[in-house]
């Protein structure tokens, strides 16, 4: 197989120069209700209630912030951006209903979301049929852009679908390389939640770990609707594994980590961006120290390009943290704003009658320096930014331990 390596990030990204001041008042769905002229709505679909709401609310707030700044700076002359945020509760059926509702509103020219790859699968065709741009800050399932046979034949699925997050084709192997080469782990027990994201991530991790010479000493699938993982924890303890890799999200990963340690297996649990949340640490408890997560991009707090975003988010006074996908949500919204700007400028300062189709076409050529670095899309609609970071739980908080890009 091809030799793969982790390449450390060696330079800070260029800083943006946006400053936020008060701009109108927030309506029920977020966004600014000030201004006049043409109104363009940016939809948001995310889990705003339920177990994953910490991540979903961070997505919503970050899109709201982008629209406020765009309106304040008059980025698109004559256009006022507003937000319509809908709750999918991390359920594909709700996501599909939300997609239908958003596409029925002619003022919606772009949608940010969803969080979950399984939800995205239910939304893509609805948006594509309406020629409505969708940009996810969090979906990492490779098949969403490159098809079910992405490992042997990559075929773009929907021209309206884009994402600012990198994929599990990179994230899973990135974690495998870190565990094998940096942490010197050799025996792993692999667990997943059977969902699109979790199972896919576990599969790409497993393939790479085995290629590197590591041994899979056990596998298990859990029911994400339960919180009792005692039987799985016992299997982990008896397997002799020196690390657990979990494909899934933090509501299950936290209790799973806690119960594995309680069973006597004092080994780290490692997961992807789905567990990279402060809520994981709360759920896993005091024994979470040493657990690891990979997440898309470099740490936002350490990027020169994100300083304004972090400051502006704090100044706006949102009750919830921007969490793992805040910067990517902001950049997803800004990509839509940039596409709208390009279409308006090419049409003598007005939106054309086929605005949705033209915004979708313009998205393919969007390129700017964003919060998370350079924002642009390849021929599949995937982010060209392939950065990832490994985080470790230390003293009750996530700490970045290694950033880089995965190459094959």
C-alpha angles and dihedrals in degrees: 000000000000117000112248130195143181113242115202120232106251106181138043117244123250115274123243120227107219123130125191126219129169111296119180124305128295117253123212093278098041129253130092125298095195127101135047139241124056118005119213117190122210110201123215125202117186142122100281093169133032133040096327097043093111089068094038096052090049088056093048094047093048092053089048089053092051092053092048092053093045090052094045093049092041088229091171110037113232094009126108116195122216133179130231109190122193129189117233095175086218089287122131092215092055091046091054091050090049091050090054091048093050096046089051090061106081092202091065108096099165141012130212115209168325117214098207125063091214089057091048090057089062094048107042100081093045091056095040093053088054092045086236117154118239122190119184120201092192116027110116104169107122095212092066090075106016104035134247091292094051093134092063106017124020115207123170110242106195129012091208095057122092136157137198094203122083120240139258089248082077103025098057095050090042089060092044092054092049094050095045101038104029105026094033093225115163107170120054134179109210122209130175139176095232091242124127095259100039099043092045093049093048090051096053091045092050094050093052096043090054092047090053090055100262123139127233102217096180145354132204139173119215134202106246090208093068133069098197108097098156095122092050090047090054091051090051091051092050094046096069091230117165093204139019122220115201125194106201144057138303101260088069099026094060097055090038092056092047094050094046090056091045089054089060102261102125094190132121124263113220127194144157133261089297090076097039097108135107086240089068090060091048092051096043093050130197093334092063093092109123096021113134139212134183119215137182118271132356121307106288092216090059098048118100087210091060101050094095092046093052092047094045093048090053093046092052089060101227111180093221130060119250087238125187098329103038097105092043091049091051090049091047090054091044090052089057090047091051091049091050089049092052092049094048093048091050091052101054095268098310138095112256123231091255093047095145095055092045093048090051090050091047092052091069090064099040112127127164144136104264139179091276097040131268111004118205138121135237128221091284096049091255123139115264088212105092099176121139136177135207114220129193129201106243125168092347097310140082114261125188111239103171136008128188149112128275117231131181 
